[in-house]
Tab-separated table of C-alpha atoms in Angstrom:
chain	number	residue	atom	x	y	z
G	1	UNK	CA	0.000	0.000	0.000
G	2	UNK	CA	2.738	2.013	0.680
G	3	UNK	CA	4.644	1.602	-3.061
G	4	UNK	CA	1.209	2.536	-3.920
G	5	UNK	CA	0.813	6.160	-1.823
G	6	UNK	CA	4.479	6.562	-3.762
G	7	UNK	CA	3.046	5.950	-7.293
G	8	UNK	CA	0.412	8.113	-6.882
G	9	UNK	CA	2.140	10.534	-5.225
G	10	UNK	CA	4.436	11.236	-7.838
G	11	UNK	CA	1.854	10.769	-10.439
G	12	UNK	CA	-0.036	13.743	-9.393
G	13	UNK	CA	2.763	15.819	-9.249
G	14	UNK	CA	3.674	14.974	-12.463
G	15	UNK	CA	0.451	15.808	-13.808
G	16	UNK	CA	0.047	19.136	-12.197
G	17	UNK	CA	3.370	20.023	-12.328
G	18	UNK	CA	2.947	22.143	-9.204
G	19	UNK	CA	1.889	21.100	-6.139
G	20	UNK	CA	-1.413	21.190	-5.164
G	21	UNK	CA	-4.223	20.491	-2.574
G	22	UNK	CA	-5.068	16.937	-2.526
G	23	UNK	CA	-8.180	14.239	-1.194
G	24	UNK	CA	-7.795	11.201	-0.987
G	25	UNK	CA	-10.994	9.425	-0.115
G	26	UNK	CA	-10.673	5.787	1.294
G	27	UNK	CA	-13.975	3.226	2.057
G	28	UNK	CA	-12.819	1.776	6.220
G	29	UNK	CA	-10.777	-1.213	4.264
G	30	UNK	CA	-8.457	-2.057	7.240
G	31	UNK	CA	-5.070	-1.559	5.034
G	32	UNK	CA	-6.122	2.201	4.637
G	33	UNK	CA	-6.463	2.481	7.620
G	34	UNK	CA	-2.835	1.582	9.123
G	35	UNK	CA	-0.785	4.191	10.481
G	36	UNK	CA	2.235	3.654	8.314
G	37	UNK	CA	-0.653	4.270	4.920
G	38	UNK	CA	-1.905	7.472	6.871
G	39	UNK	CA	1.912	8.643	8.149
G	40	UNK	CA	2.552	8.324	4.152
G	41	UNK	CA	-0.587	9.763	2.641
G	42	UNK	CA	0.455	12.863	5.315
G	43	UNK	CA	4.084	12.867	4.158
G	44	UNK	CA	2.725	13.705	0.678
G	45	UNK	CA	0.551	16.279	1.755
G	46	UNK	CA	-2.787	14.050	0.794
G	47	UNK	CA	-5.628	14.870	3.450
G	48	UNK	CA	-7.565	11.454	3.739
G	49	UNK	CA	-11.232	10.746	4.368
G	50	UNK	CA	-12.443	7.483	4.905
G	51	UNK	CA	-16.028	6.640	4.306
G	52	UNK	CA	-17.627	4.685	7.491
G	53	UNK	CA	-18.627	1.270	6.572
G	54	UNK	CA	-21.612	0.693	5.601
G	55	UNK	CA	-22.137	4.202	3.531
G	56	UNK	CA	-20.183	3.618	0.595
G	57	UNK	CA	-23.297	3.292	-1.801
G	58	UNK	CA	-24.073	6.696	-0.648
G	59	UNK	CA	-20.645	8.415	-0.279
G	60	UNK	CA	-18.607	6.826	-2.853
G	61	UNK	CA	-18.257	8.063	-6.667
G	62	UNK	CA	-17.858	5.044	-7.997
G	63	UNK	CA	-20.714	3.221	-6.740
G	64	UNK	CA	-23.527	6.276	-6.872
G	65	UNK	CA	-23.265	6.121	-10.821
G	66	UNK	CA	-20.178	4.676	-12.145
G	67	UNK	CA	-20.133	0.914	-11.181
G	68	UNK	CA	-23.267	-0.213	-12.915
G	69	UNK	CA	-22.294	1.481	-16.610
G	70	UNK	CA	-18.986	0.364	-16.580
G	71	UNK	CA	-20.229	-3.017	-15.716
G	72	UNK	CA	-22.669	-2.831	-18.218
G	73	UNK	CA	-20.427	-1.875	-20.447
G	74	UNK	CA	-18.105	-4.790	-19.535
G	75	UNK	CA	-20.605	-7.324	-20.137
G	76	UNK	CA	-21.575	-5.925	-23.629
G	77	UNK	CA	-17.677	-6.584	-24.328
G	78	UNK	CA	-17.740	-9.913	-23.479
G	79	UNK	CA	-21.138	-10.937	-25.457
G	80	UNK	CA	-19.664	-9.385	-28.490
G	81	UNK	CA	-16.650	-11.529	-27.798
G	82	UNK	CA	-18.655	-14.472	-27.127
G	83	UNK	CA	-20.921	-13.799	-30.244
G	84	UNK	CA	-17.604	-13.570	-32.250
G	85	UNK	CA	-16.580	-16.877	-31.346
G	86	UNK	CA	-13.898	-15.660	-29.217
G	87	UNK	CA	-14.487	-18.530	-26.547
G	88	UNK	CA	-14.612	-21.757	-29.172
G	89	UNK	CA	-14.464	-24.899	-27.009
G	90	UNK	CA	-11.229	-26.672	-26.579
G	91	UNK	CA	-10.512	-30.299	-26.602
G	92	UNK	CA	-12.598	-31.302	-23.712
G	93	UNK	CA	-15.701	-29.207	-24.455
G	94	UNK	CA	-15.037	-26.185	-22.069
G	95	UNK	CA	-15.128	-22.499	-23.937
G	96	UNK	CA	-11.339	-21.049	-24.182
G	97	UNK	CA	-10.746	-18.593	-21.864
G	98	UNK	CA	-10.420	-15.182	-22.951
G	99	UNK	CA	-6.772	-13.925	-23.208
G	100	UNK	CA	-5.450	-10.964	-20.659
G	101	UNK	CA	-4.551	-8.730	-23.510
G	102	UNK	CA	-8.471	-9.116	-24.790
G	103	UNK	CA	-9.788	-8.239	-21.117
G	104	UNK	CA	-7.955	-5.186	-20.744
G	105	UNK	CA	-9.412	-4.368	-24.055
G	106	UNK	CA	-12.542	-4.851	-22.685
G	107	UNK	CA	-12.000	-2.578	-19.576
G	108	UNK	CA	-9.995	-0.058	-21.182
G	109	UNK	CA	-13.162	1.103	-23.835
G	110	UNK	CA	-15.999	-0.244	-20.976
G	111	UNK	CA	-14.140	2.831	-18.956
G	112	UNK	CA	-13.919	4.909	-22.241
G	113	UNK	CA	-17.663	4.792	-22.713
G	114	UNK	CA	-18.356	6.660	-19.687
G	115	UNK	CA	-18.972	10.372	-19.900
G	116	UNK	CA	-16.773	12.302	-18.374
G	117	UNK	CA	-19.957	14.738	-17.176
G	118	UNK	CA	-21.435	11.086	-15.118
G	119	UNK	CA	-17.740	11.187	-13.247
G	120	UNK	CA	-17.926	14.689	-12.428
G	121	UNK	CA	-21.258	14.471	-11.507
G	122	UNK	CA	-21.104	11.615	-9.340
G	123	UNK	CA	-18.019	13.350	-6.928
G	124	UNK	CA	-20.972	15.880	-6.704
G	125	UNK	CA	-23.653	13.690	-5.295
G	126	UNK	CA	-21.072	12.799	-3.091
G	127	UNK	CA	-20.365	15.948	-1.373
G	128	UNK	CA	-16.707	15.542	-3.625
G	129	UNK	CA	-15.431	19.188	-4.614
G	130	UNK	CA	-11.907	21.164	-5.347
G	131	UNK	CA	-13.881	23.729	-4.576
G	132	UNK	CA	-11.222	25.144	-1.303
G	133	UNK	CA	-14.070	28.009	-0.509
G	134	UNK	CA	-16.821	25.500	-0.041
G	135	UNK	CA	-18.306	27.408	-2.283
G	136	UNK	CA	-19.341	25.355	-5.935
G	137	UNK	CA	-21.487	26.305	-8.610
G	138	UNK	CA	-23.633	23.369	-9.464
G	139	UNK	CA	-24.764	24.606	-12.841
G	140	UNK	CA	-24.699	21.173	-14.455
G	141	UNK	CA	-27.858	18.393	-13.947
G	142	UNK	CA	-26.913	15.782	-11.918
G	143	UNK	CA	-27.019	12.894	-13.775
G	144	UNK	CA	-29.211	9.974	-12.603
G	145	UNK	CA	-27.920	6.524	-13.415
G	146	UNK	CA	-30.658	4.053	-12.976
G	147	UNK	CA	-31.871	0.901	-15.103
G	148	UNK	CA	-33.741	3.001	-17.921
G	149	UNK	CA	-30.673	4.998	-18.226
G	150	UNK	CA	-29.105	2.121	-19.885
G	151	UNK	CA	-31.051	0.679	-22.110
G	152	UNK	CA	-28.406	2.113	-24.538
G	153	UNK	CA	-25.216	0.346	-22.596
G	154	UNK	CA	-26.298	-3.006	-22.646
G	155	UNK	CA	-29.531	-5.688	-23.200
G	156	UNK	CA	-32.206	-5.981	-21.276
G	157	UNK	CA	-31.555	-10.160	-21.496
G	158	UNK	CA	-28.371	-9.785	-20.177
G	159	UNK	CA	-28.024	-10.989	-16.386
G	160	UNK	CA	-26.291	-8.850	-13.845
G	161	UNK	CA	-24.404	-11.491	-12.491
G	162	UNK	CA	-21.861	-11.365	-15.167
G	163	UNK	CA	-18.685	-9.643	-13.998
G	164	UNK	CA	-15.000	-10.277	-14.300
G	165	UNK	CA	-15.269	-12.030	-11.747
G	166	UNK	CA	-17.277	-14.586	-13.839
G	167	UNK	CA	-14.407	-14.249	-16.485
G	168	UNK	CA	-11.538	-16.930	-16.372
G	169	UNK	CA	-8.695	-15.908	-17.798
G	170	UNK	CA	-5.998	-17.802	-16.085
G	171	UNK	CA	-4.263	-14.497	-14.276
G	172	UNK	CA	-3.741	-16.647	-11.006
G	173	UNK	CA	-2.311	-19.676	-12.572
């Protein structure tokens, strides 16, 4: 976690060039929470929230209105893939399993599909700002991601127990 807290560190600088107020916002995982992460995260001049367990459907960006389209997305990526004949059976009647280079495909245009105005948006449900006056205009509709919303990002047939998780494609072997 630490090597991590490094990486970004110096990612963000490199980005901004200057340094610059940062959040880091954390769900009560026990590894955030160590002293050595937080001693780091404060090194780096990060200030860190942690969202209490139990709350992170209401306070975290990713799962008020990110999750479900990128996961919908995902599993329109793998039909196509299936429907393409990606996962022809192999000597013993199981489907192939999909190679790593093909998943991050998958994941890298599932994330590419989401609107950058449903990312802002959802750090604003949130309470999220880099607003440092507390003061933010809010000018833009918040957008709300819900099962209609998405008739567009995947099939109605599809089941929502499909997830990577689902996928095997022999990363732990």
């Amino acid at each position: 976690m630490n090597q991590y807290v490094d990486y970004l560190s110096d990612e963000v600088d490199n980005r901004t060039r200057i340094r610059t107020p940062k959040l880091m916002v954390y769900d009560s995982f026990r590894e955030h929470l160590e002293k050595s992460v937080k001693e780091k995260f404060h090194d780096y001049e990060f200030d860190l929230t942690v969202i209490p367990g139990g709350l992170t459907s209401l306070c975290q960006p990713l799962n008020v209105a990110i999750n479900k389209l990128f996961k919908a997305n995902l599993r329109e990526e793998w039909h196509w893939w299936m429907a393409a004949g990606g996962a022809g059976q192999i000597t013993k009647g199981n489907l192939q399993r999909a190679k790593f280079d093909d998943v991050c495909g998958w994941v890298k245009r599932s994330w590419d599909r989401i609107p950058n105005k449903i990312i802002i948006n959802s750090f604003k449900t949130c309470g999220i700002s880099n607003a440092l006056d507390d003061v933010e205009e809010f000018d833009e509709e918040i957008i709300d991601i819900s099962d209609d919303n998405l008739e567009d990002a995947s099939d109605d047939n599809l089941k929502d127990d499909i997830s990577c998780d689902n996928l095997d494609i022999g990363i732990n072997k």
